[in-house]
mmCIF file of N, CA and C in Angstrom:
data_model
loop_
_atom_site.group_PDB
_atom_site.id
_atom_site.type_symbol
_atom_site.label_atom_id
_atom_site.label_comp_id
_atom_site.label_asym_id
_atom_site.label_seq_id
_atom_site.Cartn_x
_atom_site.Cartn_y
_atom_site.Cartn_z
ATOM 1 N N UNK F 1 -55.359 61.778 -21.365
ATOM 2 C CA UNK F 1 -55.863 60.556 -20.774
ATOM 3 C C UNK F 1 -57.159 60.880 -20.012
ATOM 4 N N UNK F 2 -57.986 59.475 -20.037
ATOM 5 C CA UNK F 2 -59.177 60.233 -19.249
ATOM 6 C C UNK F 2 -59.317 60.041 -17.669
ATOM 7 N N UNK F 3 -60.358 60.680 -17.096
ATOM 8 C CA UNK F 3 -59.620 60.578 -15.524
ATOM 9 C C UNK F 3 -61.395 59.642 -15.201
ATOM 10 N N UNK F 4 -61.414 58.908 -14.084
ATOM 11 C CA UNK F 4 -62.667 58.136 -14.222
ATOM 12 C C UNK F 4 -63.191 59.194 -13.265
ATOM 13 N N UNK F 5 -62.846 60.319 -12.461
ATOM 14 C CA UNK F 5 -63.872 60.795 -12.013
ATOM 15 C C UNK F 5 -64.698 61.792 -12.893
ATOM 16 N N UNK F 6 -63.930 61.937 -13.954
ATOM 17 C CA UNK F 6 -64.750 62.808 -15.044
ATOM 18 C C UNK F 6 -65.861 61.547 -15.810
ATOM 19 N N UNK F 7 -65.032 60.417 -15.782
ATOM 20 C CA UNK F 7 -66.528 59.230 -16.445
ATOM 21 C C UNK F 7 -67.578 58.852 -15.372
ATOM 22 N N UNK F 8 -66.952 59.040 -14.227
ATOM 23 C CA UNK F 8 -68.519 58.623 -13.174
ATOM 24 C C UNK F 8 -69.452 59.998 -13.400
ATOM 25 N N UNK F 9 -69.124 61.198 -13.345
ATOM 26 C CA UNK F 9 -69.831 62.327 -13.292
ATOM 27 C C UNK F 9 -70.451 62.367 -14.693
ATOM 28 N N UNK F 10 -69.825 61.887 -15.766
ATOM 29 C CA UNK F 10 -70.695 61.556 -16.649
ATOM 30 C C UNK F 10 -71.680 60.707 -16.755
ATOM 31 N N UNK F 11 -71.594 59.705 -16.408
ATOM 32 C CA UNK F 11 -72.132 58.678 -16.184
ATOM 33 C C UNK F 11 -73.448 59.055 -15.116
ATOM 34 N N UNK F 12 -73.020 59.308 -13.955
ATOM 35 C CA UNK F 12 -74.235 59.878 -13.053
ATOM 36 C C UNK F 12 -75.292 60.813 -13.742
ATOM 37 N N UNK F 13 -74.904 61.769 -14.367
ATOM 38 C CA UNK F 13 -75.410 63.005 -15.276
ATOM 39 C C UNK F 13 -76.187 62.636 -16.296
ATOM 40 N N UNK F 14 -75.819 61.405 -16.998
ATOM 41 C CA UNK F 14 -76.239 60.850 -17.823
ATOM 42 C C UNK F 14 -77.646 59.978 -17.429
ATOM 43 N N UNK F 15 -77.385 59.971 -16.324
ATOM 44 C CA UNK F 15 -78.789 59.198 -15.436
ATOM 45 C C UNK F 15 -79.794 59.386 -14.889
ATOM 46 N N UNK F 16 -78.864 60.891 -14.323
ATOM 47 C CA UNK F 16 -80.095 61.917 -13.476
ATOM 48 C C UNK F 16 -80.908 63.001 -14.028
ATOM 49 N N UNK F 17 -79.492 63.537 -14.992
ATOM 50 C CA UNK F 17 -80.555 64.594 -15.847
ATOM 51 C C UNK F 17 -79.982 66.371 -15.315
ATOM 52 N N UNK F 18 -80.159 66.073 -14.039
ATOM 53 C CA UNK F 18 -79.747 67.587 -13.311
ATOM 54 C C UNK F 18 -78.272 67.059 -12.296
ATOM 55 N N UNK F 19 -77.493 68.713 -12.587
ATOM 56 C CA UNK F 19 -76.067 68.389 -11.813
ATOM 57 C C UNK F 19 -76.542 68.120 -10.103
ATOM 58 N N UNK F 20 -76.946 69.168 -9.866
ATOM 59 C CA UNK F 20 -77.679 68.358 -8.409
ATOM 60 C C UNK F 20 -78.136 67.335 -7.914
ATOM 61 N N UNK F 21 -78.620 66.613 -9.048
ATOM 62 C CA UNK F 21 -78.641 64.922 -8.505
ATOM 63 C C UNK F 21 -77.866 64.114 -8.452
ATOM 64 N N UNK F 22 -76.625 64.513 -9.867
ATOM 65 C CA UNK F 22 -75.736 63.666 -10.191
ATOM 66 C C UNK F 22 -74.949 63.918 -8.626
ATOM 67 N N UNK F 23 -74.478 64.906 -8.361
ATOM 68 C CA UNK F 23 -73.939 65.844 -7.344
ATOM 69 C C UNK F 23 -74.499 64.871 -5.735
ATOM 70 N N UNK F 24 -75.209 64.797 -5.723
ATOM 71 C CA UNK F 24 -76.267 64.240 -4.535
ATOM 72 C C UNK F 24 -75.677 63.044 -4.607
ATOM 73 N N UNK F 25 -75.636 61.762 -5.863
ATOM 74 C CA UNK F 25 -75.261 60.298 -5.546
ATOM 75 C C UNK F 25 -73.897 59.775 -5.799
ATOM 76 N N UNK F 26 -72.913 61.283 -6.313
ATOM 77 C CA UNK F 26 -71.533 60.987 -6.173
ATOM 78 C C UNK F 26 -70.857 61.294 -4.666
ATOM 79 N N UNK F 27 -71.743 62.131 -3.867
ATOM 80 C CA UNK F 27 -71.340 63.021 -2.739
ATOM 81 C C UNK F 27 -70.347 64.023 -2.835
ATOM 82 N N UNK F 28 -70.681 64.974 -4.088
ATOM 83 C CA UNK F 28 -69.959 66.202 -4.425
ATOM 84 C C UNK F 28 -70.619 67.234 -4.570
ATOM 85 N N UNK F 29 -70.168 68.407 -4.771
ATOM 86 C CA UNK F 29 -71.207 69.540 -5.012
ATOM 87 C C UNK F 29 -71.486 69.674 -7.038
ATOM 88 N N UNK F 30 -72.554 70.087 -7.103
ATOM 89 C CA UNK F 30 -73.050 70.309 -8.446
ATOM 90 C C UNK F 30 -72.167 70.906 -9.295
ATOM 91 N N UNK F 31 -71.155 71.938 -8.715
ATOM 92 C CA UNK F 31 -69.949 72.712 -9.502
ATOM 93 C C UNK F 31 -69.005 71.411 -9.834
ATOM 94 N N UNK F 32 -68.731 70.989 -8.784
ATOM 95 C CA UNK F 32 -67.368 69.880 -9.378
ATOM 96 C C UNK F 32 -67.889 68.809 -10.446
ATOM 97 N N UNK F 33 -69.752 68.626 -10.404
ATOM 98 C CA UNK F 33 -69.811 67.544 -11.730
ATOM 99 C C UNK F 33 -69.614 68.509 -12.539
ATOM 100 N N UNK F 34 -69.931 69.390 -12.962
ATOM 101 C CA UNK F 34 -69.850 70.206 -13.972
ATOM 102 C C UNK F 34 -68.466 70.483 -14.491
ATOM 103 N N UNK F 35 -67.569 70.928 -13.492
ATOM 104 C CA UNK F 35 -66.005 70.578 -13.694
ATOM 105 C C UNK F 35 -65.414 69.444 -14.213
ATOM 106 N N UNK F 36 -66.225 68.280 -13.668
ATOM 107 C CA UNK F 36 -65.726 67.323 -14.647
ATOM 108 C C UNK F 36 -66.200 66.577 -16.037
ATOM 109 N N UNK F 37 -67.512 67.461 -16.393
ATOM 110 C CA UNK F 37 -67.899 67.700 -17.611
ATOM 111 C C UNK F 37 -67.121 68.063 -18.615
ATOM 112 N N UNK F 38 -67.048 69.639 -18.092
ATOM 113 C CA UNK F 38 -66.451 70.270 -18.694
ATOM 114 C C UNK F 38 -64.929 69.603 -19.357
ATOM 115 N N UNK F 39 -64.177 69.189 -18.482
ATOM 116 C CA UNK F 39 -63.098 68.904 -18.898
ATOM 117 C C UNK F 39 -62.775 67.828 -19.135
ATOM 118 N N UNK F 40 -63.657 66.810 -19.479
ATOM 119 C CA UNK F 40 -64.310 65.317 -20.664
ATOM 120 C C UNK F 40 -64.372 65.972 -21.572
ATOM 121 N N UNK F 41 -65.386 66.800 -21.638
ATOM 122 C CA UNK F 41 -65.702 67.387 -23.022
ATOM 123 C C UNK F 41 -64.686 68.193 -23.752
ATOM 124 N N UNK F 42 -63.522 68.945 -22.952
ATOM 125 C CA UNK F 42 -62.308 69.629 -23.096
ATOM 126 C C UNK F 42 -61.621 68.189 -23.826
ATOM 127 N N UNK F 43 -61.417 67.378 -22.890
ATOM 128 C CA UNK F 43 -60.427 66.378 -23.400
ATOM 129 C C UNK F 43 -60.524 65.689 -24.593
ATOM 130 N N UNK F 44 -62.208 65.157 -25.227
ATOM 131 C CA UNK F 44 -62.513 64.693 -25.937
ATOM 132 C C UNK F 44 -62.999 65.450 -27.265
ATOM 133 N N UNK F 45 -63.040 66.989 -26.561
ATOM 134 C CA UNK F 45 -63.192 68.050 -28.373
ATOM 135 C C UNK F 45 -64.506 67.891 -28.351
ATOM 136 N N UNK F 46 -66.016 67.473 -27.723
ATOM 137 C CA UNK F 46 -66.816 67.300 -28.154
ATOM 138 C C UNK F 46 -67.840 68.052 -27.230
ATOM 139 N N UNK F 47 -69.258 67.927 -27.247
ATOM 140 C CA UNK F 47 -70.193 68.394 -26.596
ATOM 141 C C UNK F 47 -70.960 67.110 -26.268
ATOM 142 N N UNK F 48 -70.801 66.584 -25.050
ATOM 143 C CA UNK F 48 -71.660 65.266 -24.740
ATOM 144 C C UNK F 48 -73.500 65.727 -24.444
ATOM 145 N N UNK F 49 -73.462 66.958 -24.095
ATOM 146 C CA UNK F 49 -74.534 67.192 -23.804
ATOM 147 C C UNK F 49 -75.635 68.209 -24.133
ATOM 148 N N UNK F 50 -76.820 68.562 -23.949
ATOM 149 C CA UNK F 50 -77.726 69.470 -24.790
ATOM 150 C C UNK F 50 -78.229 69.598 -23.667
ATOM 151 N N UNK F 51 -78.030 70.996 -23.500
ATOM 152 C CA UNK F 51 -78.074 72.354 -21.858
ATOM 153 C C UNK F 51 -79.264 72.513 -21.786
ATOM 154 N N UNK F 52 -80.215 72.648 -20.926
ATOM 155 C CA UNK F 52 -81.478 73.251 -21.558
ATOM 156 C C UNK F 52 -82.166 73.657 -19.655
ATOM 157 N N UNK F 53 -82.828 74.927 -19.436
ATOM 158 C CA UNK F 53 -83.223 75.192 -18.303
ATOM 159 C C UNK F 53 -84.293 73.661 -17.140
ATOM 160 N N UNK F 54 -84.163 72.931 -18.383
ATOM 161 C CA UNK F 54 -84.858 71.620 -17.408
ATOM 162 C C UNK F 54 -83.527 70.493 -17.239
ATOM 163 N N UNK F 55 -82.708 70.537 -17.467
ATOM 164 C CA UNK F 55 -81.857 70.109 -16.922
ATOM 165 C C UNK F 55 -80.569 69.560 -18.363
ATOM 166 N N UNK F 56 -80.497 68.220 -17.925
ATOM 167 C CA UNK F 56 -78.604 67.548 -19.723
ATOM 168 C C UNK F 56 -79.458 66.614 -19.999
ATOM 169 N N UNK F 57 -79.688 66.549 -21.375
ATOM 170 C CA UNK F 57 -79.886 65.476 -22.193
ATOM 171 C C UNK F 57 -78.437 64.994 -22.754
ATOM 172 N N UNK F 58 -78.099 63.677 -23.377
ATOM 173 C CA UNK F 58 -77.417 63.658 -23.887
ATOM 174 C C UNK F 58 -77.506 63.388 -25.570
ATOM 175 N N UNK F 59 -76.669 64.096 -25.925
ATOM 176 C CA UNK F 59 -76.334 64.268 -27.481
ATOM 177 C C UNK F 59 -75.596 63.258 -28.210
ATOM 178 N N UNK F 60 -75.615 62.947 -29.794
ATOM 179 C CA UNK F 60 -75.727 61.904 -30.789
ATOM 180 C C UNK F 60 -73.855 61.980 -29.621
ATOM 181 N N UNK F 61 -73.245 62.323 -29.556
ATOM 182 C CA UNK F 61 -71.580 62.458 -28.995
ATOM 183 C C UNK F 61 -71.496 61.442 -27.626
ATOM 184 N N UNK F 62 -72.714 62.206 -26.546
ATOM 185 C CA UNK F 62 -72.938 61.682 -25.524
ATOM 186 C C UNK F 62 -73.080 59.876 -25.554
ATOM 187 N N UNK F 63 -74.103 59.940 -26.518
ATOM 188 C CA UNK F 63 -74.507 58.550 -26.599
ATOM 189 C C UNK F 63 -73.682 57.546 -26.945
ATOM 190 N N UNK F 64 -72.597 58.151 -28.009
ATOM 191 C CA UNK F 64 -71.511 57.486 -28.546
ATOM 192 C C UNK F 64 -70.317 56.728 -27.241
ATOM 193 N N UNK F 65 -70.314 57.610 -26.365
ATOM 194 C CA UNK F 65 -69.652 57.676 -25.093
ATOM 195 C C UNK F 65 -70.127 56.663 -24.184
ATOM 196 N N UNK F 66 -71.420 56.437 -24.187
ATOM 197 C CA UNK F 66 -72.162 55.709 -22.858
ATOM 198 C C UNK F 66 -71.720 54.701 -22.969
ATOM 199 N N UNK F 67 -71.469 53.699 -23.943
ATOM 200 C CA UNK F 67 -71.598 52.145 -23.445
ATOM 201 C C UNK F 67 -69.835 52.184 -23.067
ATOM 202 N N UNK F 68 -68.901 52.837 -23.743
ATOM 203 C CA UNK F 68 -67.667 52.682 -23.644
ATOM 204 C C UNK F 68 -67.813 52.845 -21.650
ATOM 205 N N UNK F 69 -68.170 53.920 -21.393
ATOM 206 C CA UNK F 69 -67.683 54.575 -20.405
ATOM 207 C C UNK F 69 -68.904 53.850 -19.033
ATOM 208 N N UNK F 70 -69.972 53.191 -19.513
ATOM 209 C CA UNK F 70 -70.681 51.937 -18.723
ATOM 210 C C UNK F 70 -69.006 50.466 -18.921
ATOM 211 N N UNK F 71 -69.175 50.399 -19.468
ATOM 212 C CA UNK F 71 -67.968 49.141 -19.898
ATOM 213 C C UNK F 71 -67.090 49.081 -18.280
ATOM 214 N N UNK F 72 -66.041 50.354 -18.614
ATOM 215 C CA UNK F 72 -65.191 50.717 -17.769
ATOM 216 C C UNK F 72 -65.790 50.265 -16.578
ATOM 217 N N UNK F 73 -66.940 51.201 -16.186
ATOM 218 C CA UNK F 73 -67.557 51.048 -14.737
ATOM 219 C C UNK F 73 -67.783 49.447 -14.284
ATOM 220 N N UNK F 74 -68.339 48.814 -15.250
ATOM 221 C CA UNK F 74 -68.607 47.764 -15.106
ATOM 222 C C UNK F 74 -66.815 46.959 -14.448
ATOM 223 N N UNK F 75 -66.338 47.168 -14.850
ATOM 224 C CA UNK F 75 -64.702 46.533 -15.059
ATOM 225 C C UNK F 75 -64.326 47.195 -13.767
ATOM 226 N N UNK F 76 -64.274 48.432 -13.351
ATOM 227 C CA UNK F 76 -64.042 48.479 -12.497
ATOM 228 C C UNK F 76 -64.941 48.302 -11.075
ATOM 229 N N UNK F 77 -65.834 47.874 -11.155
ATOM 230 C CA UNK F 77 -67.083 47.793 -9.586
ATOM 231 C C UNK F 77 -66.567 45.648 -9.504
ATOM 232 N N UNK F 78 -66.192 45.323 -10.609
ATOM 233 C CA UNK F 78 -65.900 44.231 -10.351
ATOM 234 C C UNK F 78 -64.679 43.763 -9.969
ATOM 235 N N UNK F 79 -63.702 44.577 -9.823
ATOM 236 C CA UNK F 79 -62.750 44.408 -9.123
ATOM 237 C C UNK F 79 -62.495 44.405 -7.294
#
């Protein structure tokens, strides 16, 4: 099952680019987005993202992911 703090950290990551930012507007440290990368990507078998010393792009996987996992957010900020 998926856990939504692994979809906000995606989601943030997906926005900012670097774990330190995502990290900065969830109010966590850069290790725990990455922790919950990691174990999205564990859960789902896939690679959402493309690593690179300038920071996460996201990949044809990633992209597949975004609107589902915008949806959710949406569904839940309106509650």
């Amino acid at each position: 099952m998926l856990d939504w703090n692994d979809l906000r950290s995606f989601l943030e990551l997906a926005r900012r680019g670097k774990l330190t930012m995502a990290g900065k507007r969830l109010n966590v440290e850069p290790t725990t987005v990455g922790r919950h990368i990691n174990r999205l990507e564990k859960e789902l078998e896939v690679h959402l993202f493309d690593r690179s010393p300038k920071g996460y792009s996201l990949n044809d996987d990633g992209y597949k992911l975004l609107p589902f996992a915008e949806n959710i957010e949406t569904k839940i900020n309106s509650i």
